[in-house]
PDB file of C-alpha atoms and ligand atoms in Angstrom:
ATOM      1  CA  MET A   1      29.463  84.066   3.087  1.00  0.00           C
ATOM      2  CA  LEU A   2      31.835  86.150   5.158  1.00  0.00           C
ATOM      3  CA  GLN A   3      33.041  84.872   8.301  1.00  0.00           C
ATOM      4  CA  PRO A   4      33.961  87.152  10.995  1.00  0.00           C
ATOM      5  CA  ALA A   5      37.490  87.511  11.836  1.00  0.00           C
ATOM      6  CA  SER A   6      38.617  85.383  15.278  1.00  0.00           C
ATOM      7  CA  PHE A   7      41.950  85.661  17.123  1.00  0.00           C
ATOM      8  CA  SER A   8      43.368  83.166  19.648  1.00  0.00           C
ATOM      9  CA  HIS A   9      46.483  83.229  21.398  1.00  0.00           C
ATOM     10  CA  PRO A  10      47.733  79.983  22.199  1.00  0.00           C
ATOM     11  CA  ARG A  11      47.521  80.918  26.148  1.00  0.00           C
ATOM     12  CA  ALA A  12      44.433  82.331  26.099  1.00  0.00           C
ATOM     13  CA  ASN A  13      42.512  82.603  29.332  1.00  0.00           C
ATOM     14  CA  ARG A  14      39.742  85.635  28.327  1.00  0.00           C
ATOM     15  CA  GLU A  15      37.574  86.091  25.473  1.00  0.00           C
ATOM     16  CA  VAL A  16      35.998  89.392  24.292  1.00  0.00           C
ATOM     17  CA  LEU A  17      34.105  90.670  21.210  1.00  0.00           C
ATOM     18  CA  LEU A  18      35.785  93.406  19.647  1.00  0.00           C
ATOM     19  CA  GLY A  19      33.429  94.736  16.714  1.00  0.00           C
ATOM     20  CA  HIS A  20      32.157  91.418  14.931  1.00  0.00           C
ATOM     21  CA  ALA A  21      35.856  89.974  15.938  1.00  0.00           C
ATOM     22  CA  ARG A  22      36.301  87.343  18.779  1.00  0.00           C
ATOM     23  CA  VAL A  23      39.797  88.035  20.292  1.00  0.00           C
ATOM     24  CA  ALA A  24      40.787  85.329  23.107  1.00  0.00           C
ATOM     25  CA  TYR A  25      43.500  86.593  24.916  1.00  0.00           C
ATOM     26  CA  ALA A  26      45.889  85.858  27.682  1.00  0.00           C
ATOM     27  CA  LEU A  27      45.679  87.742  30.509  1.00  0.00           C
ATOM     28  CA  GLN A  28      48.149  88.327  33.002  1.00  0.00           C
ATOM     29  CA  ARG A  29      47.942  89.792  36.542  1.00  0.00           C
ATOM     30  CA  VAL A  30      51.035  91.960  37.389  1.00  0.00           C
ATOM     31  CA  ARG A  31      52.493  94.575  39.793  1.00  0.00           C
ATOM     32  CA  ARG A  32      51.832  97.127  37.459  1.00  0.00           C
ATOM     33  CA  ARG A  33      50.057 100.618  37.670  1.00  0.00           C
ATOM     34  CA  SER A  34      48.113 100.465  34.299  1.00  0.00           C
ATOM     35  CA  ILE A  35      46.779  98.227  31.387  1.00  0.00           C
ATOM     36  CA  GLY A  36      49.446  96.849  28.827  1.00  0.00           C
ATOM     37  CA  PHE A  37      48.881  95.248  25.346  1.00  0.00           C
ATOM     38  CA  VAL A  38      51.150  93.454  23.436  1.00  0.00           C
ATOM     39  CA  VAL A  39      50.196  92.026  19.757  1.00  0.00           C
ATOM     40  CA  ASP A  40      52.683  89.436  18.442  1.00  0.00           C
ATOM     41  CA  ALA A  41      52.947  86.259  16.606  1.00  0.00           C
ATOM     42  CA  ASP A  42      51.140  84.413  19.288  1.00  0.00           C
ATOM     43  CA  GLY A  43      48.380  87.056  19.171  1.00  0.00           C
ATOM     44  CA  LEU A  44      46.899  89.341  22.142  1.00  0.00           C
ATOM     45  CA  SER A  45      48.151  89.287  25.537  1.00  0.00           C
ATOM     46  CA  VAL A  46      47.244  91.710  28.345  1.00  0.00           C
ATOM     47  CA  ARG A  47      48.944  92.776  31.496  1.00  0.00           C
ATOM     48  CA  ALA A  48      47.142  94.446  34.256  1.00  0.00           C
ATOM     49  CA  PRO A  49      47.445  95.572  37.967  1.00  0.00           C
ATOM     50  CA  SER A  50      45.446  92.852  39.957  1.00  0.00           C
ATOM     51  CA  TRP A  51      42.847  95.646  41.494  1.00  0.00           C
ATOM     52  CA  VAL A  52      41.584  96.367  38.175  1.00  0.00           C
ATOM     53  CA  THR A  53      38.224  94.212  37.321  1.00  0.00           C
ATOM     54  CA  LEU A  54      37.584  92.540  34.435  1.00  0.00           C
ATOM     55  CA  SER A  55      34.999  94.286  32.552  1.00  0.00           C
ATOM     56  CA  ALA A  56      37.422  97.549  33.150  1.00  0.00           C
ATOM     57  CA  ILE A  57      39.984  95.480  31.035  1.00  0.00           C
ATOM     58  CA  ASP A  58      37.187  94.457  28.249  1.00  0.00           C
ATOM     59  CA  GLU A  59      36.294  98.109  28.237  1.00  0.00           C
ATOM     60  CA  ALA A  60      39.834  99.445  27.846  1.00  0.00           C
ATOM     61  CA  LEU A  61      40.229  96.362  25.201  1.00  0.00           C
ATOM     62  CA  LYS A  62      37.161  97.837  22.910  1.00  0.00           C
ATOM     63  CA  GLU A  63      38.421 101.094  23.575  1.00  0.00           C
ATOM     64  CA  LYS A  64      41.552 100.368  21.435  1.00  0.00           C
ATOM     65  CA  SER A  65      39.546  97.706  19.632  1.00  0.00           C
ATOM     66  CA  GLY A  66      40.659  99.874  16.181  1.00  0.00           C
ATOM     67  CA  TRP A  67      44.691  99.202  16.911  1.00  0.00           C
ATOM     68  CA  ILE A  68      44.485  95.934  18.361  1.00  0.00           C
ATOM     69  CA  LEU A  69      42.135  94.553  15.275  1.00  0.00           C
ATOM     70  CA  ARG A  70      44.871  96.177  12.724  1.00  0.00           C
ATOM     71  CA  LYS A  71      47.931  94.630  14.862  1.00  0.00           C
ATOM     72  CA  LEU A  72      46.165  91.290  14.997  1.00  0.00           C
ATOM     73  CA  GLY A  73      45.488  91.313  11.140  1.00  0.00           C
ATOM     74  CA  ASP A  74      49.217  92.345  10.363  1.00  0.00           C
ATOM     75  CA  ALA A  75      50.284  89.659  12.192  1.00  0.00           C
ATOM     76  CA  GLN A  76      47.979  86.773  11.104  1.00  0.00           C
ATOM     77  CA  LEU A  77      48.785  88.030   7.767  1.00  0.00           C
ATOM     78  CA  ARG A  78      52.753  87.658   8.297  1.00  0.00           C
ATOM     79  CA  GLN A  79      52.334  84.607  10.017  1.00  0.00           C
ATOM     80  CA  GLN A  80      50.470  83.495   6.849  1.00  0.00           C
ATOM     81  CA  LYS A  81      53.293  84.326   4.407  1.00  0.00           C
ATOM     82  CA  ARG A  82      55.975  82.770   6.185  1.00  0.00           C
ATOM     83  CA  GLU A  83      53.297  79.378   6.318  1.00  0.00           C
ATOM     84  CA  ASP A  84      53.219  80.399   2.689  1.00  0.00           C
ATOM     85  CA  ALA A  85      56.714  80.106   2.194  1.00  0.00           C
ATOM     86  CA  ARG A  86      57.890  76.836   3.753  1.00  0.00           C
ATOM     87  CA  ILE A  87      59.702  74.765   1.439  1.00  0.00           C
ATOM     88  CA  GLU A  88      58.858  70.956   2.364  1.00  0.00           C
ATOM     89  CA  TRP A  89      62.214  69.478   1.252  1.00  0.00           C
ATOM     90  CA  LYS A  90      61.382  66.208  -0.120  1.00  0.00           C
ATOM     91  CA  ASN A  91      60.581  64.646  -4.281  1.00  0.00           C
ATOM     92  CA  GLY A  92      58.647  67.133  -5.429  1.00  0.00           C
ATOM     93  CA  ALA A  93      58.398  69.701  -3.700  1.00  0.00           C
ATOM     94  CA  VAL A  94      58.455  73.413  -5.618  1.00  0.00           C
ATOM     95  CA  PHE A  95      60.460  76.285  -4.850  1.00  0.00           C
ATOM     96  CA  PRO A  96      61.135  79.768  -6.831  1.00  0.00           C
ATOM     97  CA  PHE A  97      64.208  80.081  -8.572  1.00  0.00           C
ATOM     98  CA  LEU A  98      64.414  83.025 -10.814  1.00  0.00           C
ATOM     99  CA  GLY A  99      60.986  83.932  -9.936  1.00  0.00           C
ATOM    100  CA  GLU A 100      59.885  80.703 -11.709  1.00  0.00           C
ATOM    101  CA  PRO A 101      58.487  77.558  -9.521  1.00  0.00           C
ATOM    102  CA  LEU A 102      60.854  75.054 -10.115  1.00  0.00           C
ATOM    103  CA  ARG A 103      60.594  71.277  -8.730  1.00  0.00           C
ATOM    104  CA  ILE A 104      62.627  69.029  -7.296  1.00  0.00           C
ATOM    105  CA  VAL A 105      63.040  65.237  -8.614  1.00  0.00           C
ATOM    106  CA  LEU A 106      65.113  63.068  -6.263  1.00  0.00           C
ATOM    107  CA  ASP A 107      67.235  60.381  -8.539  1.00  0.00           C
ATOM    108  CA  ALA A 108      69.397  58.294  -6.612  1.00  0.00           C
ATOM    109  CA  GLU A 109      70.829  56.805  -9.827  1.00  0.00           C
ATOM    110  CA  HIS A 110      72.172  60.122 -10.945  1.00  0.00           C
ATOM    111  CA  ARG A 111      70.961  59.954 -14.692  1.00  0.00           C
ATOM    112  CA  PHE A 112      72.103  63.334 -15.750  1.00  0.00           C
ATOM    113  CA  ALA A 113      75.461  65.030 -16.325  1.00  0.00           C
ATOM    114  CA  GLY A 114      76.719  67.778 -14.041  1.00  0.00           C
ATOM    115  CA  ARG A 115      78.020  68.007 -10.250  1.00  0.00           C
ATOM    116  CA  GLY A 116      75.336  67.489  -7.523  1.00  0.00           C
ATOM    117  CA  GLY A 117      71.923  68.546  -9.708  1.00  0.00           C
ATOM    118  CA  ALA A 118      70.885  69.517 -13.021  1.00  0.00           C
ATOM    119  CA  LEU A 119      67.962  71.610 -14.426  1.00  0.00           C
ATOM    120  CA  LEU A 120      66.158  70.004 -16.807  1.00  0.00           C
ATOM    121  CA  ASP A 121      62.578  70.928 -18.664  1.00  0.00           C
ATOM    122  CA  SER A 122      59.710  68.834 -17.601  1.00  0.00           C
ATOM    123  CA  ALA A 123      58.285  65.745 -19.790  1.00  0.00           C
ATOM    124  CA  LEU A 124      54.852  67.377 -19.265  1.00  0.00           C
ATOM    125  CA  PRO A 125      53.519  70.827 -20.958  1.00  0.00           C
ATOM    126  CA  GLY A 126      52.958  73.687 -18.732  1.00  0.00           C
ATOM    127  CA  GLU A 127      54.865  71.823 -15.688  1.00  0.00           C
ATOM    128  CA  PRO A 128      57.646  73.601 -13.975  1.00  0.00           C
ATOM    129  CA  ARG A 129      61.264  72.903 -14.436  1.00  0.00           C
ATOM    130  CA  GLU A 130      63.242  70.048 -12.554  1.00  0.00           C
ATOM    131  CA  LEU A 131      66.072  70.082 -10.328  1.00  0.00           C
ATOM    132  CA  HIS A 132      67.498  66.662 -10.171  1.00  0.00           C
ATOM    133  CA  ILE A 133      69.317  65.885  -7.781  1.00  0.00           C
ATOM    134  CA  ALA A 134      71.365  62.590  -7.136  1.00  0.00           C
ATOM    135  CA  LEU A 135      69.645  61.667  -3.695  1.00  0.00           C
ATOM    136  CA  PRO A 136      67.113  58.426  -3.175  1.00  0.00           C
ATOM    137  CA  HIS A 137      63.136  59.240  -2.452  1.00  0.00           C
ATOM    138  CA  ALA A 138      63.558  58.467   0.999  1.00  0.00           C
ATOM    139  CA  ALA A 139      66.298  61.324   1.604  1.00  0.00           C
ATOM    140  CA  ASP A 140      66.269  63.083   4.680  1.00  0.00           C
ATOM    141  CA  ALA A 141      64.616  66.456   4.516  1.00  0.00           C
ATOM    142  CA  SER A 142      68.095  68.024   5.750  1.00  0.00           C
ATOM    143  CA  LYS A 143      69.963  66.151   3.200  1.00  0.00           C
ATOM    144  CA  VAL A 144      67.837  67.540   0.365  1.00  0.00           C
ATOM    145  CA  ARG A 145      67.819  71.097   1.564  1.00  0.00           C
ATOM    146  CA  ASP A 146      71.520  70.625   2.115  1.00  0.00           C
ATOM    147  CA  ALA A 147      72.023  69.299  -1.667  1.00  0.00           C
ATOM    148  CA  VAL A 148      69.431  72.088  -3.173  1.00  0.00           C
ATOM    149  CA  GLN A 149      71.460  75.008  -1.547  1.00  0.00           C
ATOM    150  CA  ALA A 150      74.641  73.709  -2.555  1.00  0.00           C
ATOM    151  CA  TRP A 151      73.514  73.672  -6.083  1.00  0.00           C
ATOM    152  CA  LEU A 152      71.915  77.587  -5.482  1.00  0.00           C
ATOM    153  CA  LEU A 153      75.261  78.099  -4.025  1.00  0.00           C
ATOM    154  CA  ARG A 154      77.013  77.463  -7.475  1.00  0.00           C
ATOM    155  CA  GLN A 155      74.239  79.056  -9.186  1.00  0.00           C
ATOM    156  CA  ALA A 156      74.182  82.132  -7.121  1.00  0.00           C
ATOM    157  CA  ARG A 157      77.635  82.899  -7.630  1.00  0.00           C
ATOM    158  CA  ALA A 158      77.549  82.202 -11.764  1.00  0.00           C
ATOM    159  CA  HIS A 159      74.747  84.588 -11.724  1.00  0.00           C
ATOM    160  CA  PHE A 160      75.849  87.212  -9.475  1.00  0.00           C
ATOM    161  CA  VAL A 161      79.608  87.384 -11.646  1.00  0.00           C
ATOM    162  CA  ALA A 162      77.387  87.686 -14.737  1.00  0.00           C
ATOM    163  CA  ARG A 163      75.601  90.394 -13.496  1.00  0.00           C
ATOM    164  CA  LEU A 164      77.989  92.161 -11.976  1.00  0.00           C
ATOM    165  CA  ASP A 165      80.056  91.804 -15.100  1.00  0.00           C
ATOM    166  CA  HIS A 166      77.647  93.633 -17.219  1.00  0.00           C
ATOM    167  CA  PHE A 167      76.529  96.251 -15.199  1.00  0.00           C
ATOM    168  CA  ALA A 168      80.286  97.534 -13.597  1.00  0.00           C
ATOM    169  CA  PRO A 169      81.498  98.839 -17.232  1.00  0.00           C
ATOM    170  CA  GLN A 170      78.149 100.944 -17.541  1.00  0.00           C
ATOM    171  CA  LEU A 171      78.619 102.725 -14.208  1.00  0.00           C
ATOM    172  CA  GLY A 172      82.053 102.924 -14.885  1.00  0.00           C
ATOM    173  CA  VAL A 173      83.268 100.939 -11.716  1.00  0.00           C
ATOM    174  CA  ARG A 174      85.421  97.875 -11.063  1.00  0.00           C
ATOM    175  CA  TRP A 175      84.550  95.185  -8.564  1.00  0.00           C
ATOM    176  CA  THR A 176      87.253  93.199  -6.813  1.00  0.00           C
ATOM    177  CA  ARG A 177      85.806  90.128  -5.072  1.00  0.00           C
ATOM    178  CA  LEU A 178      82.240  88.453  -4.471  1.00  0.00           C
ATOM    179  CA  ARG A 179      81.143  87.182  -1.287  1.00  0.00           C
ATOM    180  CA  LEU A 180      78.147  85.600  -0.774  1.00  0.00           C
ATOM    181  CA  SER A 181      76.101  85.548   2.216  1.00  0.00           C
ATOM    182  CA  SER A 182      72.569  84.120   3.788  1.00  0.00           C
ATOM    183  CA  ALA A 183      71.609  86.673   6.406  1.00  0.00           C
ATOM    184  CA  GLN A 184      68.152  86.781   6.812  1.00  0.00           C
ATOM    185  CA  THR A 185      67.383  90.907   6.427  1.00  0.00           C
ATOM    186  CA  ARG A 186      70.393  92.093   4.167  1.00  0.00           C
ATOM    187  CA  TRP A 187      70.759  91.599   0.328  1.00  0.00           C
ATOM    188  CA  GLY A 188      74.039  92.979  -0.036  1.00  0.00           C
ATOM    189  CA  SER A 189      76.777  95.260   0.781  1.00  0.00           C
ATOM    190  CA  ALA A 190      79.656  96.566  -0.981  1.00  0.00           C
ATOM    191  CA  ARG A 191      83.000  98.322   0.815  1.00  0.00           C
ATOM    192  CA  SER A 192      85.127 100.994  -1.243  1.00  0.00           C
ATOM    193  CA  ASP A 193      88.232  98.439  -2.152  1.00  0.00           C
ATOM    194  CA  GLY A 194      85.772  96.837  -4.416  1.00  0.00           C
ATOM    195  CA  SER A 195      84.792  94.009  -2.608  1.00  0.00           C
ATOM    196  CA  ILE A 196      80.867  92.911  -3.181  1.00  0.00           C
ATOM    197  CA  CYS A 197      78.597  90.583  -0.788  1.00  0.00           C
ATOM    198  CA  LEU A 198      75.581  89.289  -2.164  1.00  0.00           C
ATOM    199  CA  ASN A 199      72.789  87.303  -0.301  1.00  0.00           C
ATOM    200  CA  TRP A 200      72.779  83.595  -2.202  1.00  0.00           C
ATOM    201  CA  ARG A 201      68.549  84.071  -1.212  1.00  0.00           C
ATOM    202  CA  LEU A 202      68.428  86.582  -3.932  1.00  0.00           C
ATOM    203  CA  LEU A 203      68.040  83.926  -6.815  1.00  0.00           C
ATOM    204  CA  HIS A 204      64.667  82.815  -5.558  1.00  0.00           C
ATOM    205  CA  PHE A 205      63.223  86.341  -7.060  1.00  0.00           C
ATOM    206  CA  ARG A 206      63.325  87.433 -10.847  1.00  0.00           C
ATOM    207  CA  PRO A 207      66.283  87.940 -12.448  1.00  0.00           C
ATOM    208  CA  SER A 208      65.132  91.994 -12.665  1.00  0.00           C
ATOM    209  CA  VAL A 209      64.900  92.084  -8.966  1.00  0.00           C
ATOM    210  CA  ILE A 210      68.010  90.365  -8.634  1.00  0.00           C
ATOM    211  CA  ASP A 211      69.728  92.821 -11.017  1.00  0.00           C
ATOM    212  CA  TYR A 212      68.401  95.651  -8.860  1.00  0.00           C
ATOM    213  CA  VAL A 213      70.487  94.524  -6.093  1.00  0.00           C
ATOM    214  CA  VAL A 214      73.809  94.361  -8.404  1.00  0.00           C
ATOM    215  CA  VAL A 215      73.075  97.299  -9.550  1.00  0.00           C
ATOM    216  CA  HIS A 216      72.351  99.318  -6.120  1.00  0.00           C
ATOM    217  CA  GLU A 217      75.972  97.647  -4.354  1.00  0.00           C
ATOM    218  CA  LEU A 218      77.659  98.313  -7.630  1.00  0.00           C
ATOM    219  CA  SER A 219      76.621 102.413  -7.456  1.00  0.00           C
ATOM    220  CA  HIS A 220      77.731 102.400  -4.092  1.00  0.00           C
ATOM    221  CA  LEU A 221      81.351 101.885  -5.387  1.00  0.00           C
ATOM    222  CA  ARG A 222      80.703 105.281  -6.586  1.00  0.00           C
ATOM    223  CA  VAL A 223      78.614 106.734  -3.976  1.00  0.00           C
ATOM    224  CA  MET A 224      78.847 105.001  -0.677  1.00  0.00           C
ATOM    225  CA  ASP A 225      75.928 106.534   0.775  1.00  0.00           C
ATOM    226  CA  HIS A 226      72.177 106.764  -0.014  1.00  0.00           C
ATOM    227  CA  SER A 227      72.290 110.603  -1.430  1.00  0.00           C
ATOM    228  CA  PRO A 228      69.950 111.809  -4.036  1.00  0.00           C
ATOM    229  CA  ARG A 229      73.484 111.504  -5.731  1.00  0.00           C
ATOM    230  CA  PHE A 230      73.770 107.686  -5.603  1.00  0.00           C
ATOM    231  CA  TRP A 231      69.787 106.773  -6.536  1.00  0.00           C
ATOM    232  CA  ASP A 232      70.532 109.259  -9.319  1.00  0.00           C
ATOM    233  CA  THR A 233      73.826 106.813 -10.256  1.00  0.00           C
ATOM    234  CA  VAL A 234      71.429 103.647  -9.867  1.00  0.00           C
ATOM    235  CA  GLY A 235      68.534 105.592 -12.115  1.00  0.00           C
ATOM    236  CA  SER A 236      71.697 106.079 -14.844  1.00  0.00           C
ATOM    237  CA  VAL A 237      71.561 102.285 -15.605  1.00  0.00           C
ATOM    238  CA  MET A 238      68.015 100.842 -13.906  1.00  0.00           C
ATOM    239  CA  PRO A 239      65.732 103.986 -14.984  1.00  0.00           C
ATOM    240  CA  GLU A 240      63.035 101.725 -13.296  1.00  0.00           C
ATOM    241  CA  TYR A 241      64.561 100.887 -10.078  1.00  0.00           C
ATOM    242  CA  LYS A 242      61.774 102.217  -7.781  1.00  0.00           C
ATOM    243  CA  ALA A 243      59.361  99.847  -8.823  1.00  0.00           C
ATOM    244  CA  LEU A 244      62.230  97.083  -8.322  1.00  0.00           C
ATOM    245  CA  ARG A 245      63.098  98.240  -5.310  1.00  0.00           C
ATOM    246  CA  ARG A 246      59.569  97.994  -3.816  1.00  0.00           C
ATOM    247  CA  SER A 247      58.796  94.668  -5.439  1.00  0.00           C
ATOM    248  CA  LEU A 248      62.163  93.490  -3.266  1.00  0.00           C
ATOM    249  CA  LYS A 249      60.525  94.710  -0.143  1.00  0.00           C
ATOM    250  CA  GLU A 250      57.405  93.334  -0.436  1.00  0.00           C
ATOM    251  CA  GLN A 251      58.575  89.332  -1.929  1.00  0.00           C
ATOM    252  CA  ALA A 252      58.590  87.017   0.942  1.00  0.00           C
ATOM    253  CA  THR A 253      61.256  84.544   0.971  1.00  0.00           C
ATOM    254  CA  PRO A 254      61.318  81.202   1.175  1.00  0.00           C
ATOM    255  CA  SER A 255      61.917  79.955   4.685  1.00  0.00           C
ATOM    256  CA  TRP A 256      64.966  77.614   5.146  1.00  0.00           C
ATOM    257  CA  GLU A 257      65.081  76.567   8.600  1.00  0.00           C
TER     258      GLU A 257
HETATM  259 ZN1   ZN B 301      72.764 100.986  -0.011  1.00  0.00          ZN
END
């Protein structure tokens, strides 16, 4: 059965039916000349002058219902994506690593070789690989997150260096220094002195998507802007870059907050 959509603002004090959707919104009376609508992560809020009647507000909402419902739908989808991407930092939690699920296994006795953590195949066929971390099962979520992050940072550096060294000769450039960043919105940057900055969160993505960012930044060592000549440079070693660029934009990254 198809459920009619419903949207509710946490501070809703009014409700209106727009098409088949029930929309509970926060109405605020303000000193202004016209009715204002805002759709954000909370939902719909309406600011209206005190002299405008409630039925006039409902009329205005109905007139704009196409825009409002589209915005509410978008906001709900974004919220859903964020929820889906949230990692619970505890034994058994799964997060994407190089595009594949990886399960966190807390192992206080440190029955594995290596510093901080170790990547192991699951004993059960078809199950995700496991990241064993030397922490007790009852460890705080923040401790688990920090240990996984430290491990990921080491993996990121090794992975990026290997891929930079793989693509730099193909592009005829030399990179000099690698810095890891964790910016929420930026995947990489390059400077004319050859230093490259890459976001360690890229390690959530599959290797070909990471390669696209590596090639993008290395190509900047030849062409600093995003001119057609730049994209030709990217395409010279990665003909399929457009699809990879698109999937980088569409992918939700797990939240580390
Ligand atoms: Zn760029």
